[in-house]
Tab-separated table of C-alpha atoms in Angstrom:
chain	number	residue	atom	x	y	z
A	686	MET	CA	-25.074	2.785	21.225
A	687	GLN	CA	-24.893	2.778	17.437
A	688	SER	CA	-24.173	-0.595	15.867
A	689	LEU	CA	-21.408	-1.116	13.365
A	690	VAL	CA	-22.517	-1.328	9.745
A	691	PHE	CA	-19.823	-2.324	7.270
A	692	ALA	CA	-22.001	-2.655	4.156
A	693	ASP	CA	-21.519	0.916	2.910
A	694	VAL	CA	-17.778	0.757	3.549
A	695	TRP	CA	-17.316	-2.672	2.001
A	696	ALA	CA	-19.166	-1.497	-1.110
A	697	GLN	CA	-16.156	0.744	-1.798
A	698	VAL	CA	-13.512	-1.868	-1.116
A	699	ASP	CA	-12.120	-1.305	-4.622
A	700	THR	CA	-10.903	2.098	-3.406
A	701	LEU	CA	-9.086	0.404	-0.522
A	702	LEU	CA	-7.578	-2.164	-2.868
A	703	SER	CA	-6.300	0.619	-5.123
A	704	GLY	CA	-4.705	2.284	-2.097
A	705	LEU	CA	-3.278	-1.072	-1.027
A	706	VAL	CA	-1.525	-1.512	-4.374
A	707	GLN	CA	-0.071	1.978	-4.069
A	708	THR	CA	1.171	1.247	-0.545
A	709	VAL	CA	2.800	-2.027	-1.594
A	710	TRP	CA	4.723	-0.698	-4.591
A	711	ILE	CA	5.883	2.486	-2.856
A	712	SER	CA	7.051	0.453	0.144
A	713	ALA	CA	8.786	-2.133	-2.054
A	714	VAL	CA	10.729	0.472	-4.041
A	715	ALA	CA	11.675	2.391	-0.880
A	716	ILE	CA	12.894	-0.838	0.756
A	717	VAL	CA	15.115	-1.789	-2.180
A	718	LEU	CA	16.610	1.686	-2.533
A	719	GLY	CA	16.899	2.150	1.228
A	720	VAL	CA	18.888	-1.057	1.613
A	721	PHE	CA	21.381	0.070	-1.041
A	722	ILE	CA	21.794	3.396	0.760
A	723	GLY	CA	22.140	1.552	4.061
A	724	ILE	CA	24.871	-0.709	2.696
A	725	ALA	CA	26.787	2.219	1.171
A	726	CYS	CA	26.596	4.313	4.349
A	727	ALA	CA	27.424	1.351	6.610
A	728	VAL	CA	30.578	0.745	4.593
A	729	ALA	CA	31.346	4.481	4.687
A	730	ARG	CA	30.922	4.597	8.479
A	731	SER	CA	33.435	1.748	8.757
A	732	ALA	CA	35.874	3.311	6.282
A	733	ASP	CA	39.265	4.848	7.070
A	734	SER	CA	38.303	8.183	5.481
A	735	ARG	CA	37.235	10.778	8.047
A	736	VAL	CA	35.247	12.641	5.402
A	737	LEU	CA	33.181	9.562	4.533
A	738	ARG	CA	32.629	8.731	8.193
A	739	ALA	CA	31.593	12.302	9.023
A	740	ALA	CA	29.229	12.612	6.054
A	741	SER	CA	27.512	9.285	6.694
A	742	THR	CA	27.281	9.976	10.438
A	743	PHE	CA	25.662	13.365	9.817
A	744	TYR	CA	23.129	11.796	7.448
A	745	VAL	CA	22.256	8.956	9.827
A	746	GLU	CA	21.949	11.093	12.934
A	747	SER	CA	19.937	13.826	11.224
A	748	MET	CA	17.434	11.298	9.855
A	749	ARG	CA	17.146	9.199	13.009
A	750	ASN	CA	16.658	12.175	15.320
A	751	THR	CA	13.951	14.069	13.454
A	752	PRO	CA	10.291	13.048	12.914
A	753	PHE	CA	9.521	11.352	9.617
A	754	ILE	CA	6.671	13.763	8.902
A	755	VAL	CA	9.112	16.693	9.157
A	756	GLN	CA	11.460	14.958	6.714
A	757	LEU	CA	8.508	14.359	4.397
A	758	PHE	CA	7.461	18.024	4.478
A	759	ILE	CA	11.042	19.170	3.849
A	760	VAL	CA	11.140	17.051	0.690
A	761	PHE	CA	7.594	17.853	-0.448
A	762	PHE	CA	7.599	21.589	0.259
A	763	GLY	CA	11.312	22.322	0.376
A	764	LEU	CA	12.503	20.891	-2.931
A	765	PRO	CA	9.883	22.745	-5.051
A	766	SER	CA	10.833	25.993	-3.304
A	767	MET	CA	14.371	25.358	-4.571
A	768	GLY	CA	13.135	24.834	-8.126
A	769	VAL	CA	12.999	21.018	-8.053
A	770	GLN	CA	9.550	19.997	-9.244
A	771	ILE	CA	8.390	16.608	-7.963
A	772	THR	CA	5.057	14.884	-7.502
A	773	ALA	CA	3.608	13.856	-4.149
A	774	VAL	CA	4.421	10.209	-4.868
A	775	GLN	CA	8.021	11.046	-5.746
A	776	ALA	CA	8.378	13.135	-2.582
A	777	GLY	CA	6.971	10.320	-0.475
A	778	LEU	CA	9.263	7.787	-2.095
A	779	ILE	CA	12.342	9.970	-1.547
A	780	ALA	CA	11.461	10.591	2.103
A	781	LEU	CA	10.740	6.922	2.830
A	782	THR	CA	13.945	5.816	1.106
A	783	LEU	CA	16.155	8.291	2.972
A	784	ASN	CA	14.517	7.448	6.289
A	785	LEU	CA	14.944	3.693	5.836
A	786	GLY	CA	18.493	4.208	4.552
A	787	ALA	CA	19.492	5.853	7.835
A	788	TYR	CA	17.995	3.157	10.041
A	789	SER	CA	19.277	0.289	7.911
A	790	THR	CA	22.753	1.850	7.986
A	791	GLU	CA	23.023	1.285	11.724
A	792	ILE	CA	21.586	-2.222	11.510
A	793	ILE	CA	23.973	-3.256	8.736
A	794	ARG	CA	26.927	-1.562	10.437
A	795	ALA	CA	26.283	-3.694	13.509
A	796	GLY	CA	26.534	-6.775	11.300
A	797	ILE	CA	29.735	-5.545	9.681
A	798	GLU	CA	31.361	-4.844	13.039
A	799	ALA	CA	30.472	-8.378	14.158
A	800	THR	CA	32.761	-9.748	11.432
A	801	HIS	CA	35.944	-10.972	13.099
A	802	ARG	CA	39.223	-9.587	11.803
A	803	SER	CA	40.537	-13.136	11.385
A	804	GLN	CA	37.939	-13.807	8.683
A	805	ILE	CA	39.187	-10.858	6.662
A	806	GLU	CA	42.786	-11.968	7.131
A	807	ALA	CA	41.837	-15.471	5.988
A	808	GLY	CA	40.306	-14.006	2.827
A	809	MET	CA	43.476	-12.025	2.147
A	810	ALA	CA	45.587	-15.153	2.704
A	811	LEU	CA	43.480	-16.974	0.103
A	812	GLY	CA	44.259	-14.249	-2.425
A	813	LEU	CA	40.778	-12.735	-2.590
A	814	THR	CA	40.503	-9.231	-3.971
A	815	ARG	CA	39.333	-6.378	-1.737
A	816	ARG	CA	36.016	-6.400	-3.609
A	817	ASP	CA	35.511	-10.123	-3.004
A	818	ILE	CA	36.436	-9.774	0.654
A	819	LEU	CA	34.005	-6.890	1.088
A	820	LEU	CA	31.181	-8.739	-0.659
A	821	HIS	CA	31.633	-12.369	0.396
A	822	VAL	CA	33.482	-12.132	3.706
A	823	VAL	CA	32.010	-8.948	5.168
A	824	LEU	CA	28.731	-7.828	3.602
A	825	LEU	CA	26.849	-11.065	2.928
A	826	PRO	CA	27.580	-12.579	6.364
A	827	ALA	CA	26.714	-9.214	7.946
A	828	LEU	CA	23.373	-9.072	6.128
A	829	GLU	CA	22.687	-12.660	7.142
A	830	LYS	CA	23.251	-11.809	10.814
A	831	VAL	CA	20.990	-8.758	10.814
A	832	TRP	CA	18.299	-9.922	8.381
A	833	PRO	CA	15.620	-10.358	11.111
A	834	ALA	CA	16.246	-6.803	12.357
A	835	LEU	CA	16.236	-5.468	8.797
A	836	SER	CA	12.975	-7.293	8.069
A	837	SER	CA	11.338	-5.618	11.072
A	838	GLN	CA	12.560	-2.245	9.833
A	839	PHE	CA	11.109	-2.973	6.394
A	840	VAL	CA	7.700	-3.601	7.962
A	841	LEU	CA	7.968	-0.340	9.918
A	842	THR	CA	8.715	1.449	6.642
A	843	MET	CA	5.583	-0.011	5.093
A	844	LEU	CA	3.534	1.153	8.082
A	845	ALA	CA	5.177	4.587	7.929
A	846	SER	CA	3.935	4.929	4.351
A	847	SER	CA	0.541	5.758	5.888
A	848	ILE	CA	1.968	9.203	6.735
A	849	LEU	CA	2.188	9.931	3.000
A	850	SER	CA	-1.568	10.565	3.151
A	851	GLN	CA	-0.587	13.934	4.666
A	852	ILE	CA	0.711	15.065	1.266
A	853	SER	CA	-2.247	13.542	-0.640
A	854	VAL	CA	-0.540	10.376	-1.851
A	855	GLU	CA	-3.407	8.010	-2.644
A	856	GLU	CA	-2.157	5.093	-0.550
A	857	LEU	CA	-4.144	2.881	1.829
A	858	THR	CA	-4.751	5.378	4.646
A	859	SER	CA	-5.683	8.086	2.167
A	860	ALA	CA	-8.163	5.683	0.548
A	861	GLY	CA	-9.692	4.998	3.956
A	862	ALA	CA	-10.046	8.721	4.671
A	863	LEU	CA	-11.766	9.174	1.298
A	864	ILE	CA	-14.284	6.426	2.085
A	865	ASP	CA	-14.841	7.952	5.529
A	866	SER	CA	-15.699	11.308	3.931
A	867	ARG	CA	-18.207	9.568	1.668
A	868	THR	CA	-19.904	7.273	4.182
A	869	TYR	CA	-19.376	8.971	7.575
A	870	ARG	CA	-18.653	5.500	8.978
A	871	SER	CA	-15.385	6.356	10.671
A	872	MET	CA	-15.246	3.417	13.088
A	873	GLU	CA	-16.029	0.867	10.387
A	874	VAL	CA	-13.553	2.413	7.958
A	875	TYR	CA	-10.633	2.422	10.377
A	876	ILE	CA	-11.383	-1.033	11.763
A	877	LEU	CA	-11.274	-2.330	8.197
A	878	LEU	CA	-8.148	-0.277	7.532
A	879	ALA	CA	-6.447	-1.779	10.581
A	880	GLY	CA	-7.329	-5.238	9.288
A	881	PHE	CA	-5.756	-4.454	5.921
A	882	TYR	CA	-2.539	-3.243	7.573
A	883	LEU	CA	-2.428	-6.289	9.848
A	884	ALA	CA	-2.805	-8.640	6.873
A	885	LEU	CA	-0.231	-6.659	4.906
A	886	THR	CA	2.232	-6.856	7.796
A	887	MET	CA	1.861	-10.630	7.968
A	888	VAL	CA	2.380	-10.953	4.213
A	889	PHE	CA	5.477	-8.730	4.329
A	890	ARG	CA	6.969	-10.721	7.211
A	891	LEU	CA	6.367	-13.973	5.356
A	892	ALA	CA	7.882	-12.533	2.167
A	893	PHE	CA	11.002	-11.340	3.986
A	894	ASP	CA	11.374	-14.682	5.737
A	895	LEU	CA	11.228	-16.470	2.390
A	896	ALA	CA	13.645	-13.944	0.890
A	897	GLY	CA	16.063	-14.630	3.745
A	898	ARG	CA	15.917	-18.367	3.064
A	899	VAL	CA	16.724	-17.731	-0.602
A	900	LEU	CA	19.433	-15.125	-0.021
A	901	PHE	CA	21.102	-16.960	2.837
A	902	PRO	CA	20.802	-20.701	2.158
A	903	ARG	CA	23.812	-21.413	4.399
A	904	ARG	CA	21.804	-20.504	7.489
A	905	ARG	CA	19.014	-22.809	6.363
A	906	ALA	CA	21.490	-25.653	5.778
A	907	VAL	CA	23.039	-25.195	9.223
A	908	GLY	CA	19.579	-25.185	10.788
A	909	ALA	CA	18.666	-28.398	8.981
A	910	ARG	CA	21.805	-30.165	10.241
A	911	ARG	CA	20.950	-29.187	13.775
């Protein structure tokens, strides 16, 4: 049985770190944009307009019921065939954003539907505008309720970014494959790669937990009183 030798792999750790940076920034941008899409579509799916509900439902169901790699290939190969020239990174970012947007739509919609009608009526009785009611009475409490589920989806999006290696985006998995082709130390490379993803997942979870404490201080205050 051949022993594991990490020296040759570790000597090229700068390549992994470069891929790590690429993974982090692509994931971060996709998460921010995906949340905005999720909020917009969640509101649309709860709207009175049948057109808005139908359009958002079609988008959500089509994204949630097809493999991410197929969505990625449609963006990467399909858009250029229609005359839209984009880079591999741009294609990956678009695909990740649209995929997260669909999943976050359903999560956020669940939070919106958990808002009791009496809270909205109370806001109207206080003279709040429709915008203020939507933002402060509906959306923020809804996001607070579903933040743990959203955070888990954000981590899954980061992990899904590994699939972007299939279109030659130089992210973490692609960096590992490059080192593997240079060293022929497949086991060592992918053990190290798994360690990087595990550490990255823990950092992301911690970051989202801290973000939740900042965005939703009311929950923290209630917890402290308990």
